[in-house]
Amino acid sequence: MWDWHTAREGLPLILHGFGITLLATALGSLVAIVLGLVIAVLGRAPTRWVRLPLRAVVEFVRSTPVMIQLFAVWVLAPGLDPLTIGIVVLGLHYAMYTSEVYRAGIDAVPRGQWEAAVALSLPPIRTWWGVVLPQAVRKVIPALGNYVISMFKETPFLSVITVNEMVHEANQFGSDNFAYMEAFTIAAAIFLIASYPTSMLMRKLEKRLAH
Amino acid sequence: MSFLTAFVRSLPSIWDGIQITVLATLLGALLALVLSFVLGLAARSRHLLVRGLARAVVEFFRGTSLYVQLFWLFFALPILGFKLVPLACAVLAFGLNYGAYGSEVVRGALAAVPRAQWEATVALNMTPWQRMRKVILPQAWPQMIPPFNNLLIQLLKSTPLLSLITVSDITFQMDQLRSATGDTKAAYLVLLVIYFVLAYALTLCMNGLEALGKARLGQGRA
């Protein structure tokens, strides 16, 4: 049922996949964190010709499965490196969530701050960059962190487009050696070991930033 | 054959696929709902052992990726001698994973009911069941619905995983149509739209539930 020898044999392969998983999470989060901010700021554009189409795109991408989005882009963009597609699509999907997080953060900046920026006749760039965003972003860091953790746990979806991340490697090793028990148990353990301390950290950060 | 004729011709199998997807979503959500309450209530228990056990179960299922849990149930569990039909694997995985997330929702909503309400139930000499049933839950329930809805949509969005464990869900059926017609763009667009409509319908239902729960409390429009 459980063979330590097999487990030891599979571990290096699965750990190698874990490296890809971490890379995809890091770069995917970067896309989500930057793009989400852009979407949130554009969401406050003065004209509804920007706001409404943006809202529609966010709603659509948010309510459809990331696995199908990955598949669709992969099939429709042949020749592109699967890992790149995975990072961009996963990042885009999560940008829809992070944009909502930023939006809440921006909404929570007191009105007086905006009015002060107007009174000082700061240009819009400085109003956003110097006044609003530093206050808005600080409060939402734990929420962003939680989405990074969620994304981390959704990276196995990349295996459907042949990215050799951790679960792909575990599956491969499992079927080659008929060692599914060892392979998937190791993968589960690695996920738990990596995500539990991170979510504890976010919880602590949340408490500290609350004051 | 054009995509449209092929699409119309395969409508019955697409409908079958939609039914499987919806069935898996609803059964998974039902199991998740039950587990949310069991684990959420256990997390507030007076006994350290119960609390600790609930905490461990929640952290385990939150921490180990739904994808891995599903594959473990599908590929590894049979090695231990338990072979579940694929749909049952999926329902179990969805229920356990989202139940763990849902328990946090239940815990949070119960904690948000004002202390005075709890004290009043004690003062009125209510039994623990009466306290929950008559006073605490009616107030906590409407608060749980928006976060539950988020989880429900996430669960729905996880259902394409069914197609990876040999279940003929909507993703599988549309993939068949895609290879039959070669029209990838149309097939995936239709599939995404189907998912969007399903998600929208679920959200409408949940909004209705929330309005109902609030009306019972005399809040909002009756």
Tab-separated table of C-alpha atoms in Angstrom:
chain	number	residue	atom	x	y	z
A	1	MET	CA	0.000	0.000	0.000
A	2	TRP	CA	2.723	2.422	0.968
A	3	ASP	CA	6.271	1.813	-0.100
A	4	TRP	CA	8.936	4.091	1.324
A	5	HIS	CA	11.379	3.082	-1.356
A	6	THR	CA	8.999	4.169	-4.128
A	7	ALA	CA	8.198	7.359	-2.239
A	8	ARG	CA	11.903	8.215	-1.993
A	9	GLU	CA	12.309	7.528	-5.686
A	10	GLY	CA	9.423	9.798	-6.660
A	11	LEU	CA	10.265	12.660	-4.334
A	12	PRO	CA	12.957	14.368	-6.479
A	13	LEU	CA	10.685	14.365	-9.527
A	14	ILE	CA	7.752	15.765	-7.569
A	15	LEU	CA	9.973	18.391	-5.945
A	16	HIS	CA	11.192	19.430	-9.365
A	17	GLY	CA	7.544	19.902	-10.340
A	18	PHE	CA	7.082	21.920	-7.171
A	19	GLY	CA	9.713	24.344	-8.459
A	20	ILE	CA	7.580	24.925	-11.572
A	21	THR	CA	4.519	25.295	-9.355
A	22	LEU	CA	6.263	27.993	-7.318
A	23	LEU	CA	7.454	29.772	-10.454
A	24	ALA	CA	3.939	29.760	-11.940
A	25	THR	CA	2.479	31.019	-8.644
A	26	ALA	CA	5.041	33.811	-8.316
A	27	LEU	CA	4.718	35.098	-11.873
A	28	GLY	CA	0.958	34.515	-11.982
A	29	SER	CA	0.561	36.513	-8.756
A	30	LEU	CA	2.639	39.302	-10.223
A	31	VAL	CA	0.263	39.499	-13.207
A	32	ALA	CA	-2.772	39.369	-10.912
A	33	ILE	CA	-1.450	41.997	-8.503
A	34	VAL	CA	-0.441	44.501	-11.201
A	35	LEU	CA	-3.361	43.953	-13.564
A	36	GLY	CA	-5.900	43.908	-10.725
A	37	LEU	CA	-4.725	47.362	-9.672
A	38	VAL	CA	-5.000	48.659	-13.230
A	39	ILE	CA	-8.541	47.273	-13.523
A	40	ALA	CA	-9.537	48.762	-10.160
A	41	VAL	CA	-8.267	52.230	-11.123
A	42	LEU	CA	-9.879	52.040	-14.586
A	43	GLY	CA	-13.078	50.966	-12.821
A	44	ARG	CA	-13.283	54.496	-11.423
A	45	ALA	CA	-12.917	56.094	-14.845
A	46	PRO	CA	-15.201	59.112	-15.315
A	47	THR	CA	-16.841	57.709	-18.454
A	48	ARG	CA	-19.200	54.743	-18.430
A	49	TRP	CA	-17.816	53.682	-21.831
A	50	VAL	CA	-14.839	52.373	-19.905
A	51	ARG	CA	-16.605	51.295	-16.715
A	52	LEU	CA	-19.414	49.174	-18.133
A	53	PRO	CA	-17.465	47.024	-20.621
A	54	LEU	CA	-14.810	46.497	-17.950
A	55	ARG	CA	-17.471	45.383	-15.459
A	56	ALA	CA	-18.844	42.930	-18.042
A	57	VAL	CA	-15.431	41.418	-18.749
A	58	VAL	CA	-14.648	41.072	-15.038
A	59	GLU	CA	-17.982	39.371	-14.355
A	60	PHE	CA	-17.626	37.005	-17.289
A	61	VAL	CA	-14.061	35.919	-16.603
A	62	ARG	CA	-14.777	35.607	-12.884
A	63	SER	CA	-17.779	33.323	-13.324
A	64	THR	CA	-16.286	30.918	-15.840
A	65	PRO	CA	-13.874	28.086	-15.033
A	66	VAL	CA	-10.178	28.835	-15.270
A	67	MET	CA	-9.570	25.315	-16.586
A	68	ILE	CA	-11.635	25.998	-19.696
A	69	GLN	CA	-10.014	29.406	-20.156
A	70	LEU	CA	-6.628	27.705	-20.039
A	71	PHE	CA	-7.716	25.078	-22.532
A	72	ALA	CA	-9.216	27.627	-24.889
A	73	VAL	CA	-6.144	29.860	-24.982
A	74	TRP	CA	-3.850	26.868	-25.294
A	75	VAL	CA	-5.723	25.421	-28.275
A	76	LEU	CA	-6.271	28.791	-29.944
A	77	ALA	CA	-2.689	30.019	-29.532
A	78	PRO	CA	-0.567	27.156	-30.821
A	79	GLY	CA	3.169	27.524	-30.582
A	80	LEU	CA	3.073	29.549	-27.385
A	81	ASP	CA	4.883	28.005	-24.452
A	82	PRO	CA	2.297	26.302	-22.173
A	83	LEU	CA	3.891	27.663	-18.999
A	84	THR	CA	3.621	31.214	-20.347
A	85	ILE	CA	-0.026	30.647	-21.260
A	86	GLY	CA	-0.637	29.200	-17.817
A	87	ILE	CA	0.929	32.162	-16.026
A	88	VAL	CA	-0.941	34.734	-18.110
A	89	VAL	CA	-4.356	33.023	-17.937
A	90	LEU	CA	-4.106	32.208	-14.234
A	91	GLY	CA	-2.884	35.757	-13.556
A	92	LEU	CA	-5.709	37.246	-15.613
A	93	HIS	CA	-8.319	35.103	-13.887
A	94	TYR	CA	-7.103	36.124	-10.454
A	95	ALA	CA	-6.767	39.767	-11.522
A	96	MET	CA	-10.565	39.820	-11.610
A	97	TYR	CA	-10.591	38.894	-7.924
A	98	THR	CA	-7.758	41.179	-6.889
A	99	SER	CA	-9.402	44.095	-8.712
A	100	GLU	CA	-12.390	43.685	-6.364
A	101	VAL	CA	-10.029	43.643	-3.394
A	102	TYR	CA	-8.348	46.860	-4.527
A	103	ARG	CA	-11.749	48.401	-5.243
A	104	ALA	CA	-12.850	47.789	-1.665
A	105	GLY	CA	-9.555	49.245	-0.445
A	106	ILE	CA	-9.942	52.362	-2.602
A	107	ASP	CA	-13.559	52.806	-1.501
A	108	ALA	CA	-12.405	52.704	2.124
A	109	VAL	CA	-10.082	55.708	1.693
A	110	PRO	CA	-11.879	58.596	3.463
A	111	ARG	CA	-13.493	61.236	1.242
A	112	GLY	CA	-11.465	63.927	2.981
A	113	GLN	CA	-8.286	62.511	1.441
A	114	TRP	CA	-9.665	63.004	-2.072
A	115	GLU	CA	-10.906	66.473	-1.211
A	116	ALA	CA	-7.540	67.407	0.250
A	117	ALA	CA	-5.848	66.265	-2.953
A	118	VAL	CA	-8.219	68.483	-4.957
A	119	ALA	CA	-7.684	71.406	-2.591
A	120	LEU	CA	-3.934	71.081	-3.058
A	121	SER	CA	-4.628	70.831	-6.813
A	122	LEU	CA	-2.530	67.696	-7.096
A	123	PRO	CA	-2.488	66.203	-10.578
A	124	PRO	CA	-4.432	62.881	-10.859
A	125	ILE	CA	-1.229	60.847	-11.019
A	126	ARG	CA	-0.016	62.214	-7.712
A	127	THR	CA	-3.462	61.923	-6.151
A	128	TRP	CA	-3.502	58.213	-6.960
A	129	TRP	CA	0.142	57.381	-6.498
A	130	GLY	CA	0.926	59.630	-3.546
A	131	VAL	CA	-2.333	59.764	-1.576
A	132	VAL	CA	-4.970	57.149	-2.385
A	133	LEU	CA	-3.080	54.001	-3.305
A	134	PRO	CA	-0.620	53.936	-0.380
A	135	GLN	CA	-3.595	53.995	1.999
A	136	ALA	CA	-5.732	51.623	-0.042
A	137	VAL	CA	-3.108	48.990	-0.790
A	138	ARG	CA	-1.766	48.718	2.761
A	139	LYS	CA	-5.125	47.546	4.078
A	140	VAL	CA	-5.670	44.916	1.396
A	141	ILE	CA	-2.294	43.171	1.536
A	142	PRO	CA	-3.599	40.200	3.579
A	143	ALA	CA	-6.557	39.755	1.207
A	144	LEU	CA	-4.181	39.787	-1.762
A	145	GLY	CA	-1.998	37.267	0.027
A	146	ASN	CA	-4.959	34.956	0.477
A	147	TYR	CA	-5.619	35.051	-3.256
A	148	VAL	CA	-1.997	34.190	-3.907
A	149	ILE	CA	-2.466	31.131	-1.680
A	150	SER	CA	-5.652	30.212	-3.586
A	151	MET	CA	-3.825	30.558	-6.868
A	152	PHE	CA	-1.026	28.366	-5.562
A	153	LYS	CA	-3.570	25.634	-4.909
A	154	GLU	CA	-5.078	26.026	-8.371
A	155	THR	CA	-1.790	25.701	-10.265
A	156	PRO	CA	-2.466	21.957	-10.805
A	157	PHE	CA	-4.935	23.112	-13.482
A	158	LEU	CA	-1.862	23.941	-15.551
A	159	SER	CA	-1.248	20.221	-15.911
A	160	VAL	CA	-4.199	20.025	-18.335
A	161	ILE	CA	-2.162	22.130	-20.765
A	162	THR	CA	0.904	19.879	-20.305
A	163	VAL	CA	2.837	22.157	-17.926
A	164	ASN	CA	5.024	19.845	-15.860
A	165	GLU	CA	4.102	21.333	-12.478
A	166	MET	CA	3.943	19.268	-9.311
A	167	VAL	CA	0.670	17.389	-9.796
A	168	HIS	CA	1.532	16.662	-13.416
A	169	GLU	CA	4.798	15.102	-12.266
A	170	ALA	CA	3.045	13.231	-9.465
A	171	ASN	CA	0.504	11.869	-11.922
A	172	GLN	CA	3.245	10.852	-14.315
A	173	PHE	CA	5.242	9.113	-11.628
A	174	GLY	CA	2.078	7.492	-10.297
A	175	SER	CA	1.090	5.990	-13.616
A	176	ASP	CA	4.622	4.936	-14.621
A	177	ASN	CA	5.222	3.014	-11.403
A	178	PHE	CA	1.639	2.367	-10.387
A	179	ALA	CA	2.402	4.371	-7.265
A	180	TYR	CA	-0.566	6.750	-7.130
A	181	MET	CA	-0.782	6.415	-3.355
A	182	GLU	CA	2.788	7.602	-2.803
A	183	ALA	CA	2.695	10.208	-5.576
A	184	PHE	CA	-0.511	12.017	-4.619
A	185	THR	CA	0.066	11.727	-0.874
A	186	ILE	CA	3.460	13.398	-1.283
A	187	ALA	CA	1.912	16.112	-3.464
A	188	ALA	CA	-0.817	16.713	-0.868
A	189	ALA	CA	1.754	16.879	1.930
A	190	ILE	CA	3.879	19.410	0.042
A	191	PHE	CA	0.822	21.591	-0.593
A	192	LEU	CA	-0.099	21.469	3.089
A	193	ILE	CA	3.432	22.182	4.309
A	194	ALA	CA	3.744	25.150	1.970
A	195	SER	CA	0.300	26.715	2.346
A	196	TYR	CA	-0.459	26.287	6.048
A	197	PRO	CA	2.356	28.497	7.405
A	198	THR	CA	1.665	31.070	4.693
A	199	SER	CA	-1.992	31.337	5.622
A	200	MET	CA	-1.026	31.629	9.304
A	201	LEU	CA	1.259	34.491	8.321
A	202	MET	CA	-1.588	36.223	6.465
A	203	ARG	CA	-3.834	35.854	9.505
A	204	LYS	CA	-1.173	37.508	11.688
A	205	LEU	CA	-0.643	40.267	9.153
A	206	GLU	CA	-4.398	40.843	9.028
A	207	LYS	CA	-4.488	41.355	12.801
A	208	ARG	CA	-1.526	43.692	12.763
A	209	LEU	CA	-2.789	45.848	9.887
A	210	ALA	CA	-6.277	46.045	11.395
A	211	HIS	CA	-5.168	48.717	13.860
B	1	MET	CA	-20.791	20.132	-41.213
B	2	SER	CA	-21.225	23.609	-39.845
B	3	PHE	CA	-20.886	24.179	-36.123
B	4	LEU	CA	-24.501	25.216	-35.759
B	5	THR	CA	-26.001	22.052	-37.266
B	6	ALA	CA	-23.621	19.882	-35.258
B	7	PHE	CA	-24.516	21.859	-32.156
B	8	VAL	CA	-28.256	21.409	-32.700
B	9	ARG	CA	-27.787	17.720	-33.452
B	10	SER	CA	-25.842	17.145	-30.247
B	11	LEU	CA	-28.190	19.174	-28.044
B	12	PRO	CA	-29.476	16.044	-26.228
B	13	SER	CA	-25.974	15.006	-25.150
B	14	ILE	CA	-25.127	18.603	-24.230
B	15	TRP	CA	-28.245	18.664	-22.071
B	16	ASP	CA	-27.090	15.416	-20.421
B	17	GLY	CA	-23.741	17.048	-19.749
B	18	ILE	CA	-25.361	20.104	-18.198
B	19	GLN	CA	-27.451	17.864	-15.950
B	20	ILE	CA	-24.366	15.990	-14.738
B	21	THR	CA	-22.508	19.235	-14.068
B	22	VAL	CA	-25.461	20.695	-12.164
B	23	LEU	CA	-25.996	17.444	-10.254
B	24	ALA	CA	-22.348	17.312	-9.168
B	25	THR	CA	-22.493	20.993	-8.181
B	26	LEU	CA	-25.651	20.616	-6.113
B	27	LEU	CA	-24.641	17.364	-4.399
B	28	GLY	CA	-21.175	18.735	-3.692
B	29	ALA	CA	-22.703	21.943	-2.322
B	30	LEU	CA	-25.128	19.976	-0.142
B	31	LEU	CA	-22.319	17.924	1.384
B	32	ALA	CA	-20.261	21.088	1.788
B	33	LEU	CA	-23.167	22.833	3.533
B	34	VAL	CA	-23.617	19.989	6.024
B	35	LEU	CA	-19.869	19.844	6.708
B	36	SER	CA	-19.704	23.640	7.046
B	37	PHE	CA	-22.192	23.508	9.891
B	38	VAL	CA	-20.712	20.424	11.549
B	39	LEU	CA	-17.155	21.793	11.422
B	40	GLY	CA	-18.208	25.397	12.085
B	41	LEU	CA	-20.132	24.406	15.215
B	42	ALA	CA	-17.414	22.006	16.330
B	43	ALA	CA	-14.884	24.845	16.045
B	44	ARG	CA	-16.889	26.680	18.753
B	45	SER	CA	-17.100	23.677	21.052
B	46	ARG	CA	-16.201	23.952	24.720
B	47	HIS	CA	-14.102	20.800	24.515
B	48	LEU	CA	-10.544	21.331	23.416
B	49	LEU	CA	-10.431	17.936	21.703
B	50	VAL	CA	-13.483	18.633	19.500
B	51	ARG	CA	-12.193	22.105	18.673
B	52	GLY	CA	-8.724	20.834	17.841
B	53	LEU	CA	-10.066	18.038	15.683
B	54	ALA	CA	-12.313	20.423	13.722
B	55	ARG	CA	-9.401	22.819	13.256
B	56	ALA	CA	-7.157	20.017	11.966
B	57	VAL	CA	-9.771	18.744	9.501
B	58	VAL	CA	-10.422	22.261	8.195
B	59	GLU	CA	-6.745	23.114	7.783
B	60	PHE	CA	-6.073	19.783	6.122
B	61	PHE	CA	-8.756	20.123	3.468
B	62	ARG	CA	-8.094	23.810	2.899
B	63	GLY	CA	-4.371	23.276	2.647
B	64	THR	CA	-4.143	20.378	0.220
B	65	SER	CA	-5.585	21.608	-3.095
B	66	LEU	CA	-8.925	20.294	-4.368
B	67	TYR	CA	-7.201	18.962	-7.460
B	68	VAL	CA	-4.925	16.696	-5.408
B	69	GLN	CA	-7.792	15.585	-3.164
B	70	LEU	CA	-9.876	14.577	-6.158
B	71	PHE	CA	-7.027	12.695	-7.800
B	72	TRP	CA	-6.195	11.025	-4.513
B	73	LEU	CA	-9.774	9.802	-4.132
B	74	PHE	CA	-9.894	8.692	-7.762
B	75	PHE	CA	-6.461	7.081	-8.180
B	76	ALA	CA	-5.094	6.286	-4.716
B	77	LEU	CA	-8.184	5.315	-2.709
B	78	PRO	CA	-8.897	2.200	-4.829
B	79	ILE	CA	-5.432	0.915	-3.825
B	80	LEU	CA	-6.734	0.844	-0.226
B	81	GLY	CA	-9.669	-1.234	-1.428
B	82	PHE	CA	-12.347	1.478	-1.640
B	83	LYS	CA	-13.440	2.094	-5.187
B	84	LEU	CA	-15.981	4.888	-5.605
B	85	VAL	CA	-17.757	5.694	-8.858
B	86	PRO	CA	-16.111	8.783	-10.401
B	87	LEU	CA	-19.079	11.065	-9.733
B	88	ALA	CA	-19.011	10.091	-6.037
B	89	CYS	CA	-15.276	10.896	-5.889
B	90	ALA	CA	-16.006	14.346	-7.244
B	91	VAL	CA	-18.937	15.013	-4.910
B	92	LEU	CA	-16.869	13.870	-1.938
B	93	ALA	CA	-13.877	16.006	-2.940
B	94	PHE	CA	-16.044	19.087	-3.580
B	95	GLY	CA	-17.916	18.566	-0.322
B	96	LEU	CA	-14.805	18.106	1.813
B	97	ASN	CA	-12.856	20.962	0.246
B	98	TYR	CA	-15.623	23.566	0.149
B	99	GLY	CA	-17.045	22.317	3.453
B	100	ALA	CA	-13.723	23.244	5.049
B	101	TYR	CA	-13.909	26.738	3.574
B	102	GLY	CA	-17.612	27.004	4.457
B	103	SER	CA	-16.988	26.150	8.103
B	104	GLU	CA	-15.059	29.414	8.423
B	105	VAL	CA	-18.098	31.239	7.065
B	106	VAL	CA	-20.371	29.576	9.633
B	107	ARG	CA	-17.922	30.260	12.442
B	108	GLY	CA	-17.585	33.912	11.460
B	109	ALA	CA	-21.323	34.498	11.103
B	110	LEU	CA	-22.084	32.881	14.471
B	111	ALA	CA	-19.386	34.979	16.116
B	112	ALA	CA	-20.937	38.117	14.584
B	113	VAL	CA	-24.289	37.625	16.352
B	114	PRO	CA	-24.226	40.152	19.222
B	115	ARG	CA	-23.271	38.741	22.614
B	116	ALA	CA	-26.458	40.071	24.168
B	117	GLN	CA	-28.500	37.755	21.964
B	118	TRP	CA	-26.612	34.750	23.299
B	119	GLU	CA	-26.988	35.977	26.862
B	120	ALA	CA	-30.712	36.542	26.380
B	121	THR	CA	-31.195	32.940	25.221
B	122	VAL	CA	-29.459	31.745	28.356
B	123	ALA	CA	-31.537	34.070	30.532
B	124	LEU	CA	-34.709	32.687	28.937
B	125	ASN	CA	-33.565	29.197	29.861
B	126	MET	CA	-33.587	27.957	26.277
B	127	THR	CA	-32.023	24.621	25.431
B	128	PRO	CA	-28.911	24.785	23.205
B	129	TRP	CA	-30.999	23.529	20.260
B	130	GLN	CA	-33.670	26.213	20.839
B	131	ARG	CA	-31.017	28.926	21.090
B	132	MET	CA	-29.581	27.970	17.715
B	133	ARG	CA	-32.853	27.263	15.986
B	134	LYS	CA	-34.924	30.208	17.222
B	135	VAL	CA	-32.498	33.036	17.902
B	136	ILE	CA	-28.947	32.658	16.680
B	137	LEU	CA	-29.289	30.973	13.292
B	138	PRO	CA	-32.053	33.203	11.912
B	139	GLN	CA	-29.745	36.160	12.529
B	140	ALA	CA	-26.551	34.512	11.313
B	141	TRP	CA	-28.052	32.883	8.206
B	142	PRO	CA	-28.496	35.959	5.944
B	143	GLN	CA	-24.900	36.934	6.710
B	144	MET	CA	-23.654	33.545	5.583
B	145	ILE	CA	-25.315	33.652	2.186
B	146	PRO	CA	-23.068	36.079	0.233
B	147	PRO	CA	-19.858	34.231	1.184
B	148	PHE	CA	-21.603	30.896	0.597
B	149	ASN	CA	-22.538	32.157	-2.853
B	150	ASN	CA	-18.885	32.927	-3.613
B	151	LEU	CA	-17.964	29.391	-2.601
B	152	LEU	CA	-20.816	27.940	-4.634
B	153	ILE	CA	-19.616	29.718	-7.777
B	154	GLN	CA	-16.097	28.504	-7.098
B	155	LEU	CA	-17.416	24.981	-6.718
B	156	LEU	CA	-19.252	25.294	-10.022
B	157	LYS	CA	-16.052	26.519	-11.638
B	158	SER	CA	-14.223	23.446	-10.336
B	159	THR	CA	-16.605	21.037	-12.055
B	160	PRO	CA	-14.634	20.777	-15.340
B	161	LEU	CA	-12.414	18.527	-13.219
B	162	LEU	CA	-15.161	15.930	-13.708
B	163	SER	CA	-14.085	15.506	-17.308
B	164	LEU	CA	-10.584	14.566	-16.117
B	165	ILE	CA	-11.925	11.634	-14.101
B	166	THR	CA	-13.986	10.137	-16.964
B	167	VAL	CA	-17.353	11.732	-16.093
B	168	SER	CA	-19.329	12.888	-19.170
B	169	ASP	CA	-20.000	16.391	-17.893
B	170	ILE	CA	-20.637	19.464	-20.009
B	171	THR	CA	-16.927	20.063	-20.586
B	172	PHE	CA	-16.560	16.520	-21.938
B	173	GLN	CA	-19.613	16.891	-24.199
B	174	MET	CA	-18.441	20.204	-25.640
B	175	ASP	CA	-14.998	18.736	-26.176
B	176	GLN	CA	-16.622	15.952	-28.210
B	177	LEU	CA	-18.421	18.579	-30.269
B	178	ARG	CA	-15.173	20.469	-30.704
B	179	SER	CA	-13.334	17.477	-32.122
B	180	ALA	CA	-16.306	16.561	-34.315
B	181	THR	CA	-16.538	20.015	-35.889
B	182	GLY	CA	-12.987	21.299	-35.510
B	183	ASP	CA	-14.476	24.649	-34.527
B	184	THR	CA	-12.528	25.293	-31.355
B	185	LYS	CA	-13.485	28.930	-30.953
B	186	ALA	CA	-17.227	28.335	-31.135
B	187	ALA	CA	-17.126	25.250	-28.923
B	188	TYR	CA	-15.207	26.916	-26.098
B	189	LEU	CA	-17.189	30.125	-26.361
B	190	VAL	CA	-20.464	28.199	-26.013
B	191	LEU	CA	-19.021	26.250	-23.101
B	192	LEU	CA	-17.950	29.443	-21.324
B	193	VAL	CA	-21.366	30.999	-21.933
B	194	ILE	CA	-23.096	27.899	-20.505
B	195	TYR	CA	-20.973	28.201	-17.381
B	196	PHE	CA	-21.667	31.919	-17.138
B	197	VAL	CA	-25.427	31.314	-17.340
B	198	LEU	CA	-25.234	28.578	-14.687
B	199	ALA	CA	-23.221	30.841	-12.377
B	200	TYR	CA	-25.676	33.678	-12.909
B	201	ALA	CA	-28.663	31.438	-12.185
B	202	LEU	CA	-27.059	30.197	-8.955
B	203	THR	CA	-26.321	33.776	-7.872
B	204	LEU	CA	-29.949	34.787	-8.497
B	205	CYS	CA	-31.158	31.869	-6.356
B	206	MET	CA	-28.788	32.794	-3.546
B	207	ASN	CA	-29.842	36.454	-3.690
B	208	GLY	CA	-33.431	35.269	-3.350
B	209	LEU	CA	-32.507	33.184	-0.307
B	210	GLU	CA	-30.746	36.143	1.252
B	211	ALA	CA	-33.738	38.438	0.705
B	212	LEU	CA	-36.003	35.782	2.238
B	213	GLY	CA	-33.772	35.395	5.279
B	214	LYS	CA	-33.606	39.154	5.788
B	215	ALA	CA	-37.364	39.579	5.380
B	216	ARG	CA	-37.829	37.045	8.179
B	217	LEU	CA	-35.774	39.305	10.407
B	218	GLY	CA	-37.774	42.342	9.352
B	219	GLN	CA	-34.762	43.822	7.566
B	220	GLY	CA	-34.868	45.079	4.016
B	221	ARG	CA	-37.755	44.791	1.617
B	222	ALA	CA	-40.271	42.154	2.589
